[in-house]
Amino acid sequence: MVTYDPKEEKTGGGVRPPGDYYARIKSAEKKKSASAGNTMVELNLELEDGWRVYDRLVFTPGSLFRVHNFCDAVGLDFDSGTFDEEALPGTRVHVRLAIEKSVGFPDKNKVVEYLPITVTSVREVVDGELQDDEVPFTLLLPLALSIAAMGMLA
């Protein structure tokens, strides 16, 4: 017998509206695609409201543009030719979601783009409000230091 608390039921539909969201990578697992056996990394993303979205980065020549987009957004070196999925859990990401419709299946959210953490986050970095793992350090620290040195943050 399964027990549950009916008060914990989440409402609000099966998808989030299209738009830009902040999320945290809960897990990243290297797998093989079932259809062609291609290497991929399956990402489990948790939006700020607790909603889960799943994405797959596939490592084939025709799909590497998505890996490149992901690397650029989180501050990883795409040109290195290596991808350490084990280092990704806990990473904060900024995603653009759309709604994917499939005949015979319910609608679901789809990540269509990974975006850099916005420049408005620089103030938070300079003021020390975020933990070290909250933003792509390699992207924002030089910018934050430059802005601070120019006296633009009061």
XYZ file of C-alpha atoms in Angstrom:
154
model
C 0.000 0.000 0.000
C 1.269 3.483 -0.897
C 0.559 6.368 1.426
C 0.697 10.050 0.522
C -0.411 13.419 1.795
C -3.126 14.831 -0.500
C -2.313 18.331 0.820
C 1.065 18.113 -0.957
C -0.539 17.957 -4.413
C 1.016 20.552 -6.716
C -1.367 22.423 -8.941
C -0.880 24.832 -11.779
C -0.794 22.621 -14.839
C 1.712 20.362 -16.456
C 4.088 22.953 -17.913
C 5.573 26.332 -17.154
C 4.797 29.174 -19.602
C 7.443 29.823 -22.266
C 10.099 32.234 -21.013
C 13.408 32.631 -19.213
C 13.965 30.917 -15.865
C 16.760 30.400 -13.373
C 17.392 26.833 -12.319
C 19.921 24.648 -10.560
C 21.312 21.425 -11.988
C 20.209 18.675 -9.610
C 21.905 15.852 -11.515
C 23.871 15.244 -14.700
C 24.297 11.708 -15.948
C 26.223 10.374 -18.931
C 24.092 7.938 -20.931
C 23.647 6.402 -24.368
C 20.569 7.347 -26.369
C 18.154 4.464 -26.753
C 17.544 5.019 -30.452
C 21.069 5.390 -31.890
C 23.421 4.751 -28.983
C 24.817 8.288 -29.082
C 26.638 9.655 -26.057
C 24.583 12.210 -24.170
C 24.363 13.899 -20.790
C 20.921 13.981 -19.239
C 20.364 17.058 -17.078
C 17.776 17.257 -14.303
C 17.066 20.970 -13.744
C 15.087 22.384 -10.832
C 13.518 25.794 -11.405
C 13.395 28.278 -8.546
C 9.791 27.272 -7.785
C 10.743 23.584 -7.495
C 9.446 22.588 -10.940
C 11.629 19.996 -12.719
C 12.708 20.144 -16.353
C 14.871 17.566 -18.097
C 17.269 18.194 -20.949
C 19.694 16.098 -22.960
C 22.953 17.329 -24.411
C 23.839 14.972 -27.255
C 27.457 14.684 -28.380
C 27.042 14.232 -32.141
C 28.336 16.670 -34.786
C 24.792 17.857 -35.544
C 24.004 18.526 -31.876
C 27.280 19.964 -30.588
C 25.892 23.491 -31.083
C 23.721 22.865 -27.982
C 26.744 21.653 -25.993
C 28.606 24.778 -27.141
C 25.671 26.971 -26.047
C 25.596 25.262 -22.632
C 29.355 25.635 -22.138
C 29.294 29.319 -23.073
C 26.400 29.998 -20.692
C 28.001 28.352 -17.653
C 31.624 29.332 -18.293
C 33.019 25.991 -19.473
C 35.661 25.703 -22.210
C 33.919 24.080 -25.183
C 37.178 24.070 -27.166
C 38.814 21.737 -24.625
C 36.931 18.802 -26.140
C 36.064 17.434 -22.688
C 32.869 17.675 -20.671
C 32.847 16.775 -16.961
C 29.214 16.041 -16.174
C 30.105 14.998 -12.622
C 31.056 18.611 -11.805
C 27.687 20.033 -12.883
C 25.269 19.238 -10.012
C 24.647 22.406 -8.007
C 25.478 24.713 -10.915
C 23.060 27.591 -11.390
C 21.814 28.051 -14.962
C 19.606 30.486 -16.848
C 17.359 28.708 -19.357
C 14.859 29.662 -22.028
C 11.919 27.283 -22.000
C 9.369 26.518 -24.691
C 6.467 24.095 -24.725
C 6.905 20.940 -26.781
C 3.773 19.335 -28.167
C 3.700 15.698 -29.265
C 0.761 13.729 -30.626
C -0.388 11.217 -28.045
C 1.719 12.671 -25.217
C 1.108 15.519 -22.768
C 2.795 18.866 -23.397
C 6.163 19.301 -21.729
C 8.736 22.016 -21.229
C 11.798 21.978 -23.434
C 15.046 23.888 -22.935
C 15.645 25.761 -26.190
C 18.615 27.821 -25.039
C 21.006 28.280 -22.145
C 21.624 31.942 -21.362
C 24.510 33.548 -19.484
C 23.718 34.688 -15.972
C 22.658 38.300 -16.479
C 24.811 41.330 -15.784
C 22.331 42.385 -13.090
C 23.810 39.532 -11.049
C 27.131 41.391 -10.864
C 25.884 43.602 -8.027
C 25.035 40.462 -6.076
C 28.540 39.073 -6.670
C 30.245 42.313 -5.585
C 27.999 42.675 -2.543
C 28.764 39.068 -1.590
C 25.140 37.970 -1.467
C 25.697 34.811 -3.503
C 27.730 31.753 -2.676
C 30.791 31.007 -4.816
C 28.949 28.287 -6.735
C 25.926 30.444 -7.564
C 27.261 32.058 -10.756
C 29.809 31.164 -13.417
C 32.814 32.616 -11.615
C 34.905 32.844 -14.768
C 32.268 34.983 -16.484
C 31.262 37.428 -13.789
C 34.236 38.047 -11.549
C 36.304 40.051 -14.069
C 33.238 42.103 -14.978
C 32.340 42.683 -11.326
C 35.874 43.766 -10.483
C 35.966 46.167 -13.444
C 32.649 47.732 -12.496
C 33.686 48.012 -8.850
C 36.997 49.618 -9.841
C 35.141 52.209 -11.931
C 32.975 53.055 -8.923
C 29.766 52.213 -10.759
C 28.339 50.202 -7.872
C 27.379 52.381 -4.943
